[in-house]
Amino acid sequence: METVRECKTCTYFINHPHALEQALPGFSALSSARGSVRADTGLCQLKETFYVARDSCTDYQNKMLKNAPPGKTP
Amino acid sequence: MGIALWHFLRGFTLLYFLSVIIFAVGGWAHAENYNLEPPLVALLLGLLIANTMTIPPWLQSALRVEYYVKLGIILLGATFPITLIASAGAVAIGQASFISIITCVTIYFSATRLFYLDRRQAAVLSVGGSVCGVSGAMAIAAAVGAKKEHIYSTVTLVVIWALVMIVALPFAAQQLQLPPGIAGAWIGTSEFADAAGFAAASTVGKMAGNEESAIKAFTLMKVIGRDIWIGLWSLIWAIIATTVWNKTDQKRKKGVDKGEIWRRFPKFVIGFFLASLTISLYTTTQDSQTFETVIKPELLAPLGALRSWTFIFCFLSIGLSTRFGDLKKVGGGAFSAFTLGVIVNVILGFILSVYIFGNYWAQI
């Protein structure tokens, strides 16, 4: 099955609450990474810009592909 | 929650122990003379510890501000008559919406026209200062394509001002001798985060001898009047970003999606409504004597006590997770624009809560 080229599967995209709190110092103060209002908003570490997991761009890099052993593709 | 249970239990045990101390301080006969209200003591103790010592990871695991405040709000719902929500909803929504729109516009246009900030930064600052703090800023961050540094400034300004308001608003309300319902409504439009607002409302309520009224008014204004509309704000900013800022960006158009209203709806509000509806329906089946002698002391009072504990966990967690050294420096333009919004917000909130709808809020 072909991977959908969206931010949610991109190696540069982080939207786990703990990862966001690490990436944004002070963000944990009011626990804002864990509210449902954040939904699927995350941070692209390449562009240092916020996107939703459904966004996409030409710099997409599949995180599974990056981590796959040599000779294997997801 | 993705946290090791053992870490959470260790951290929560310490949190509980500290809460016992805080309640003991609050129960001291002379605590009132020194305004040692438990919410303030919890916050200040947490801040002192966090900014003078290193918080170990196992304690950080238990600092779940978001979960404690949402649980507290749901427990609050259980003691919140559904009829009050139905009757007060329109006033709360109307007042909160009016103030939020004026404040948002003030911050945005002062940020862009007076201080020449990036419009994306201006957008997250304006929603952060007018709707619901950092959560609000995050809700629209993707819609406007905000950069990491834009959120930094919002985090710093919201945290600083939220902490200032926790102390300033209750004391101002006390000096002005505002009834607790009016003070709660004023705090509901002036505070940025639910947790910080509950700390302020709880404090002012205890100072006035009627915590329930202050918290109910705050909840109506902040949760019903502001929080539940954050998805709509996200949609509106997505439309502005694509139709006004960048008409040709097809990729950005992907962000204009009515589904945002539900995706960003604060789901804990459903729990709040369900708790209120369940208890309200149950109590209508009981006679007044049973309500006074059984339901109030054996159901509502324990729920209220549990809520008090949950909020103390929340306020302690806010203090313990706020390290001033982690906050990024903010430019003068961002600070000025945001502060202008705070001033407008506080003044408008005061006028509407005291003079326009004062009679209404005083009866809550």
Coordinates of C-alpha atoms in Angstrom, one line a residue:
Chain A
M1 CA 0.0 0.0 0.0
E2 CA 1.4 3.3 -1.0
T3 CA 2.1 5.7 1.9
V4 CA 0.1 8.9 1.7
R5 CA 2.6 11.8 1.4
E6 CA 1.3 13.9 4.3
C7 CA 3.1 15.5 7.2
K8 CA 1.9 12.8 9.6
T9 CA 4.2 10.3 7.9
C10 CA 7.0 12.7 7.3
T11 CA 10.3 12.4 9.2
Y12 CA 10.4 16.2 9.9
F13 CA 7.0 16.4 11.5
I14 CA 6.5 16.2 15.2
N15 CA 3.1 16.3 16.9
H16 CA 3.4 14.1 19.9
P17 CA 2.7 16.3 23.0
H18 CA 6.0 15.3 24.7
A19 CA 8.0 16.0 21.6
L20 CA 6.4 19.4 21.1
E21 CA 7.1 20.3 24.8
Q22 CA 10.8 19.4 24.2
A23 CA 10.9 21.4 21.0
L24 CA 9.2 24.5 22.5
P25 CA 10.6 25.5 25.8
G26 CA 8.0 26.8 28.2
F27 CA 5.3 25.1 26.3
S28 CA 4.7 22.6 29.1
A29 CA 3.8 25.5 31.6
L30 CA 0.1 25.4 30.9
S31 CA 0.0 21.9 29.4
S32 CA -1.1 23.3 26.1
A33 CA 0.3 20.5 24.0
R34 CA -2.2 18.1 25.4
G35 CA -5.5 19.8 24.8
S36 CA -7.9 18.6 22.2
V37 CA -7.9 22.1 20.6
R38 CA -4.4 21.4 19.3
A39 CA -5.9 18.5 17.3
D40 CA -3.4 17.3 14.7
T41 CA -1.3 20.5 14.6
G42 CA 2.4 19.8 14.7
L43 CA 5.8 21.3 14.0
C44 CA 7.9 20.8 10.9
Q45 CA 11.4 20.8 12.1
L46 CA 12.8 21.4 8.6
K47 CA 10.8 24.6 8.1
E48 CA 10.2 25.5 11.7
T49 CA 6.6 26.1 10.8
F50 CA 3.3 24.7 12.1
Y51 CA 1.2 22.5 9.9
V52 CA -1.6 20.0 10.4
A53 CA -0.9 16.3 9.9
R54 CA -2.9 16.3 6.7
D55 CA -0.7 18.9 5.0
S56 CA 2.0 18.0 2.5
C57 CA 4.9 19.6 0.6
T58 CA 7.7 18.8 -1.8
D59 CA 10.2 18.3 1.0
Y60 CA 8.3 15.2 2.2
Q61 CA 10.5 12.4 3.5
N62 CA 8.9 9.3 4.7
K63 CA 10.0 8.5 8.2
M64 CA 9.6 4.8 7.7
L65 CA 11.8 5.0 4.6
K66 CA 14.5 6.9 6.5
N67 CA 14.5 4.3 9.3
A68 CA 14.2 1.2 7.0
P69 CA 17.2 -1.2 6.9
P70 CA 19.1 -1.2 3.6
G71 CA 17.3 -3.0 0.8
K72 CA 13.9 -2.9 2.5
T73 CA 11.1 -0.5 1.7
P74 CA 7.8 -0.2 3.6
Chain B
M1 CA -1.1 9.1 28.4
G2 CA 2.3 7.5 27.4
I3 CA 3.7 7.8 30.9
A4 CA 5.2 5.0 32.9
L5 CA 2.7 4.2 35.7
W6 CA 5.4 3.9 38.3
H7 CA 6.8 7.3 37.5
F8 CA 3.3 8.8 37.6
L9 CA 2.5 7.2 41.0
R10 CA 5.7 8.4 42.6
G11 CA 5.1 11.9 41.3
F12 CA 1.5 12.0 42.2
T13 CA 2.3 10.8 45.7
L14 CA 4.5 13.9 46.2
L15 CA 1.9 16.1 44.6
Y16 CA -0.7 14.7 47.0
F17 CA 1.6 15.2 50.0
L18 CA 2.2 18.9 49.0
S19 CA -1.6 19.4 48.5
V20 CA -2.2 18.2 52.0
I21 CA 0.2 20.8 53.3
I22 CA -1.5 23.4 51.2
F23 CA -4.9 22.6 52.5
A24 CA -3.5 22.6 56.0
V25 CA -2.1 26.1 55.4
G26 CA -5.4 27.2 54.0
G27 CA -7.2 25.9 57.1
W28 CA -5.1 27.9 59.5
A29 CA -7.2 30.2 61.5
H30 CA -5.3 33.3 60.4
A31 CA -4.8 32.3 56.8
E32 CA -7.5 34.7 55.7
N33 CA -5.6 37.7 57.2
Y34 CA -2.6 37.0 55.0
N35 CA -4.7 36.0 51.9
L36 CA -3.2 32.5 52.0
E37 CA -5.8 31.0 49.8
P38 CA -5.0 27.4 48.7
P39 CA -4.9 28.2 45.0
L40 CA -2.4 31.0 45.4
V41 CA -0.3 29.0 47.9
A42 CA -0.2 26.1 45.5
L43 CA 0.9 28.2 42.6
L44 CA 3.5 30.1 44.5
L45 CA 4.9 27.0 46.2
G46 CA 5.1 25.3 42.8
L47 CA 6.9 28.3 41.2
L48 CA 9.3 28.5 44.1
I49 CA 10.3 24.8 43.8
A50 CA 10.4 24.8 40.0
N51 CA 12.6 27.9 39.8
T52 CA 15.1 27.0 42.6
M53 CA 15.5 23.2 42.1
T54 CA 15.5 20.7 39.3
I55 CA 12.3 18.8 38.9
P56 CA 13.1 15.1 38.4
P57 CA 11.4 13.3 35.4
W58 CA 9.3 11.1 37.7
L59 CA 7.7 14.2 39.2
Q60 CA 7.2 15.8 35.8
S61 CA 5.2 12.7 34.9
A62 CA 2.6 13.7 37.4
L63 CA 2.3 17.3 36.4
R64 CA -0.6 16.8 34.1
V65 CA -2.1 20.4 34.2
E66 CA -4.5 19.7 31.3
Y67 CA -5.9 16.5 32.8
Y68 CA -6.4 17.9 36.2
V69 CA -8.2 21.1 35.0
K70 CA -10.4 19.2 32.6
L71 CA -11.3 16.6 35.3
G72 CA -12.0 19.5 37.7
I73 CA -14.3 21.2 35.1
I74 CA -16.2 17.9 34.6
L75 CA -16.7 17.5 38.3
L76 CA -17.8 21.1 38.4
G77 CA -20.4 20.2 35.8
A78 CA -21.9 17.8 38.3
T79 CA -22.7 20.6 40.7
F80 CA -23.7 23.0 37.9
P81 CA -27.5 23.0 37.2
I82 CA -28.3 22.5 33.5
T83 CA -30.9 25.2 33.8
L84 CA -28.2 27.7 34.7
I85 CA -26.3 26.8 31.6
A86 CA -29.4 27.1 29.4
S87 CA -30.4 30.4 30.9
A88 CA -27.0 32.0 31.2
G89 CA -25.5 30.7 28.0
A90 CA -26.7 33.5 25.7
V91 CA -25.4 36.3 28.0
A92 CA -22.0 34.5 28.5
I93 CA -21.6 33.9 24.8
G94 CA -22.6 37.4 23.8
Q95 CA -20.4 39.1 26.3
A96 CA -17.4 36.9 25.8
S97 CA -17.7 37.0 22.0
F98 CA -17.9 40.8 21.9
I99 CA -14.8 41.2 24.2
S100 CA -12.9 38.5 22.3
I101 CA -13.4 40.1 18.9
I102 CA -12.5 43.6 20.1
T103 CA -9.4 42.3 21.9
C104 CA -8.3 40.2 18.9
V105 CA -8.7 43.1 16.5
T106 CA -6.8 45.4 18.9
I107 CA -3.8 43.1 19.3
Y108 CA -3.7 42.2 15.5
F109 CA -3.9 45.7 14.2
S110 CA -1.6 47.2 16.8
A111 CA 0.9 44.4 16.2
T112 CA 0.9 44.8 12.4
R113 CA 0.2 48.6 12.0
L114 CA 2.0 50.1 15.0
F115 CA 4.8 47.6 15.6
Y116 CA 5.2 46.1 12.1
L117 CA 5.2 42.5 13.3
D118 CA 4.7 39.6 10.9
R119 CA 1.0 39.1 10.4
R120 CA 1.3 35.4 11.3
Q121 CA 2.8 36.3 14.6
A122 CA 0.1 39.0 15.1
A123 CA -2.5 36.4 14.4
V124 CA -1.3 33.9 17.1
L125 CA -0.7 36.7 19.6
S126 CA -4.2 38.1 19.0
V127 CA -6.0 34.7 19.4
G128 CA -3.7 33.9 22.4
G129 CA -4.7 37.1 24.1
S130 CA -8.4 37.1 23.3
V131 CA -9.6 33.5 23.2
C132 CA -7.7 30.9 25.2
G133 CA -4.0 31.5 25.6
V134 CA -1.4 29.2 24.1
S135 CA -4.1 26.6 23.3
G136 CA -5.8 29.2 21.1
A137 CA -2.5 30.2 19.5
M138 CA -1.8 26.5 18.7
A139 CA -5.3 26.0 17.3
I140 CA -4.7 28.6 14.6
A141 CA -0.9 28.2 14.2
A142 CA -1.2 25.8 11.2
A143 CA -4.1 27.7 9.7
V144 CA -1.9 30.9 9.4
G145 CA 1.4 29.1 8.8
A146 CA 2.9 30.4 12.1
K147 CA 6.6 29.8 12.7
K148 CA 8.2 28.4 15.8
E149 CA 9.4 31.8 17.0
H150 CA 5.8 33.2 16.7
I151 CA 4.6 30.7 19.2
Y152 CA 7.6 31.3 21.5
S153 CA 6.5 34.9 22.0
T154 CA 2.9 33.9 22.6
V155 CA 3.9 31.3 25.2
T156 CA 6.1 33.8 27.1
L157 CA 3.5 36.5 27.1
V158 CA 0.5 34.3 28.0
V159 CA 2.4 32.6 30.8
I160 CA 3.6 35.8 32.3
W161 CA 0.3 37.6 32.0
A162 CA -1.7 34.6 33.2
L163 CA 0.4 34.4 36.3
V164 CA 0.1 38.2 36.9
M165 CA -3.7 38.0 36.5
I166 CA -4.0 35.1 39.0
V167 CA -2.7 37.5 41.6
A168 CA -3.9 40.9 40.3
L169 CA -7.5 40.1 39.4
P170 CA -8.6 38.6 42.8
F171 CA -7.0 41.5 44.7
A172 CA -8.5 44.1 42.4
A173 CA -11.9 42.5 42.8
Q174 CA -11.5 42.4 46.6
Q175 CA -10.4 46.1 46.7
L176 CA -13.4 47.0 44.5
Q177 CA -15.7 44.8 46.7
L178 CA -17.1 43.1 43.6
P179 CA -19.6 40.3 44.3
P180 CA -18.1 36.9 43.6
G181 CA -20.4 36.3 40.5
I182 CA -19.3 39.6 38.9
A183 CA -15.7 38.9 39.8
G184 CA -15.9 35.5 38.3
A185 CA -17.4 36.8 35.1
W186 CA -14.7 39.5 34.9
I187 CA -12.0 36.9 35.3
G188 CA -13.6 34.7 32.7
T189 CA -13.1 37.4 30.0
S190 CA -9.7 38.5 31.3
E191 CA -7.7 35.3 32.0
F192 CA -6.1 33.3 29.2
A193 CA -6.0 29.8 30.3
D194 CA -8.7 27.7 32.0
A195 CA -6.3 26.5 34.8
A196 CA -5.1 30.0 35.5
G197 CA -8.6 31.4 35.4
F198 CA -9.8 28.7 37.9
A199 CA -7.0 29.6 40.2
A200 CA -8.1 33.3 40.1
A201 CA -11.8 32.6 40.3
S202 CA -11.3 30.2 43.2
T203 CA -9.2 32.7 45.1
V204 CA -11.6 35.6 44.6
G205 CA -14.5 33.3 45.6
K206 CA -12.8 32.2 48.8
M207 CA -11.9 35.9 49.6
A208 CA -15.6 36.8 49.2
G209 CA -16.9 33.8 51.1
N210 CA -18.7 32.3 48.0
E211 CA -16.4 30.2 45.9
E212 CA -19.2 28.5 44.0
S213 CA -20.6 31.7 42.5
A214 CA -17.2 32.9 41.3
I215 CA -16.4 29.6 39.7
K216 CA -19.8 29.2 38.1
A217 CA -19.6 32.7 36.6
F218 CA -16.1 32.0 35.4
T219 CA -17.0 28.7 33.8
L220 CA -20.0 30.2 32.0
M221 CA -17.8 33.0 30.6
K222 CA -14.6 31.1 29.8
V223 CA -15.7 27.6 28.9
I224 CA -19.1 28.3 27.4
G225 CA -18.4 31.8 26.2
R226 CA -14.9 31.3 24.8
D227 CA -13.4 27.8 24.7
I228 CA -16.0 26.0 22.7
W229 CA -15.7 28.5 19.8
I230 CA -12.0 27.9 19.2
G231 CA -12.6 25.7 16.2
L232 CA -14.6 28.5 14.6
W233 CA -11.7 30.9 15.2
S234 CA -9.4 28.5 13.5
L235 CA -11.7 28.2 10.5
I236 CA -12.0 32.0 10.3
W237 CA -8.2 32.6 10.4
A238 CA -7.7 29.8 7.7
I239 CA -10.2 31.7 5.5
I240 CA -8.4 35.0 6.1
A241 CA -5.0 33.4 5.4
T242 CA -6.1 31.9 2.1
T243 CA -8.6 34.5 0.8
V244 CA -7.0 37.7 2.0
W245 CA -3.3 37.0 2.6
N246 CA -2.5 34.6 0.0
K247 CA -5.1 34.1 -2.6
T248 CA -3.1 31.8 -4.9
D249 CA -1.7 29.4 -2.3
Q250 CA -3.5 26.1 -3.2
K251 CA -1.7 24.3 -0.5
R252 CA -3.0 26.7 2.1
K253 CA -6.5 26.2 0.8
K254 CA -6.2 22.7 2.1
G255 CA -6.4 24.1 5.6
V256 CA -9.9 25.6 5.0
D257 CA -11.9 22.8 6.3
K258 CA -15.2 23.1 8.2
G259 CA -14.2 19.9 10.0
E260 CA -11.8 22.1 12.1
I261 CA -14.7 23.3 14.2
W262 CA -15.2 19.7 15.5
R263 CA -11.6 18.7 15.4
R264 CA -10.7 21.6 17.7
F265 CA -13.8 21.5 19.8
P266 CA -12.6 21.1 23.5
K267 CA -14.1 17.6 24.1
F268 CA -14.0 18.0 27.9
V269 CA -17.0 20.3 27.5
I270 CA -19.1 17.3 26.5
G271 CA -18.1 15.7 29.8
F272 CA -19.1 19.0 31.6
F273 CA -22.5 19.0 29.9
L274 CA -23.1 15.3 30.5
A275 CA -22.2 15.6 34.2
S276 CA -24.5 18.6 34.6
L277 CA -27.4 17.0 32.7
T278 CA -27.1 13.7 34.6
I279 CA -27.1 15.2 38.1
S280 CA -29.7 17.7 37.2
L281 CA -32.1 15.1 35.8
Y282 CA -31.5 12.9 38.9
T283 CA -32.1 15.6 41.4
T284 CA -35.4 16.6 39.7
T285 CA -36.7 13.1 40.6
Q286 CA -36.1 13.7 44.3
D287 CA -38.2 15.8 46.7
S288 CA -36.6 18.9 48.3
Q289 CA -36.1 17.2 51.7
T290 CA -34.2 14.3 50.2
F291 CA -32.2 16.8 48.2
E292 CA -31.2 18.8 51.3
T293 CA -30.6 15.8 53.6
V294 CA -29.2 13.2 51.3
I295 CA -28.2 14.4 47.9
K296 CA -26.4 17.6 48.9
P297 CA -24.3 16.1 51.7
E298 CA -23.7 12.6 50.3
L299 CA -23.3 13.3 46.6
L300 CA -22.8 16.9 45.8
A301 CA -20.5 17.7 48.7
P302 CA -18.1 14.9 48.0
L303 CA -18.0 15.8 44.3
G304 CA -17.2 19.4 45.3
A305 CA -14.4 18.2 47.6
L306 CA -13.0 16.0 44.9
R307 CA -13.1 19.0 42.6
S308 CA -11.2 21.1 45.1
W309 CA -8.5 18.5 45.3
T310 CA -8.2 18.2 41.5
F311 CA -7.8 22.0 41.2
I312 CA -5.1 22.1 43.8
F313 CA -3.3 19.4 41.9
C314 CA -3.7 21.6 38.8
F315 CA -2.4 24.8 40.4
L316 CA 0.5 23.0 42.0
S317 CA 1.3 21.5 38.6
I318 CA 1.2 24.9 36.9
G319 CA 3.7 26.2 39.4
L320 CA 5.9 23.2 39.2
S321 CA 6.0 23.1 35.4
T322 CA 6.7 26.9 34.9
R323 CA 10.4 27.6 34.7
F324 CA 11.0 31.2 33.9
G325 CA 14.4 30.3 32.5
D326 CA 12.7 28.3 29.7
L327 CA 10.7 31.2 28.5
K328 CA 12.1 32.9 25.4
K329 CA 12.7 36.7 25.4
V330 CA 10.0 38.7 23.7
G331 CA 10.5 41.7 21.5
G332 CA 9.1 45.1 22.5
G333 CA 6.6 45.1 19.7
A334 CA 5.0 41.8 20.6
F335 CA 5.0 42.7 24.3
S336 CA 3.4 46.1 23.6
A337 CA 0.7 44.8 21.2
F338 CA -0.2 42.0 23.6
T339 CA -0.3 44.3 26.6
L340 CA -2.5 46.7 24.7
G341 CA -4.9 43.8 24.2
V342 CA -4.7 42.9 27.9
I343 CA -5.6 46.4 28.9
V344 CA -8.6 46.6 26.5
N345 CA -9.7 43.1 27.5
V346 CA -9.6 43.9 31.3
I347 CA -11.4 47.3 30.9
L348 CA -14.1 46.0 28.6
G349 CA -14.6 42.9 30.8
F350 CA -15.0 45.1 33.8
I351 CA -17.5 47.4 32.2
L352 CA -19.6 44.6 30.8
S353 CA -19.4 42.5 34.0
V354 CA -20.1 45.3 36.4
Y355 CA -22.2 47.8 34.6
I356 CA -24.0 46.2 31.7
F357 CA -24.6 42.7 33.0
G358 CA -23.8 43.4 36.6
N359 CA -27.3 42.6 38.0
Y360 CA -27.2 39.3 36.1
W361 CA -23.8 38.1 37.3
A362 CA -24.4 39.2 40.9
Q363 CA -27.3 36.7 41.1
I364 CA -25.2 33.7 40.0

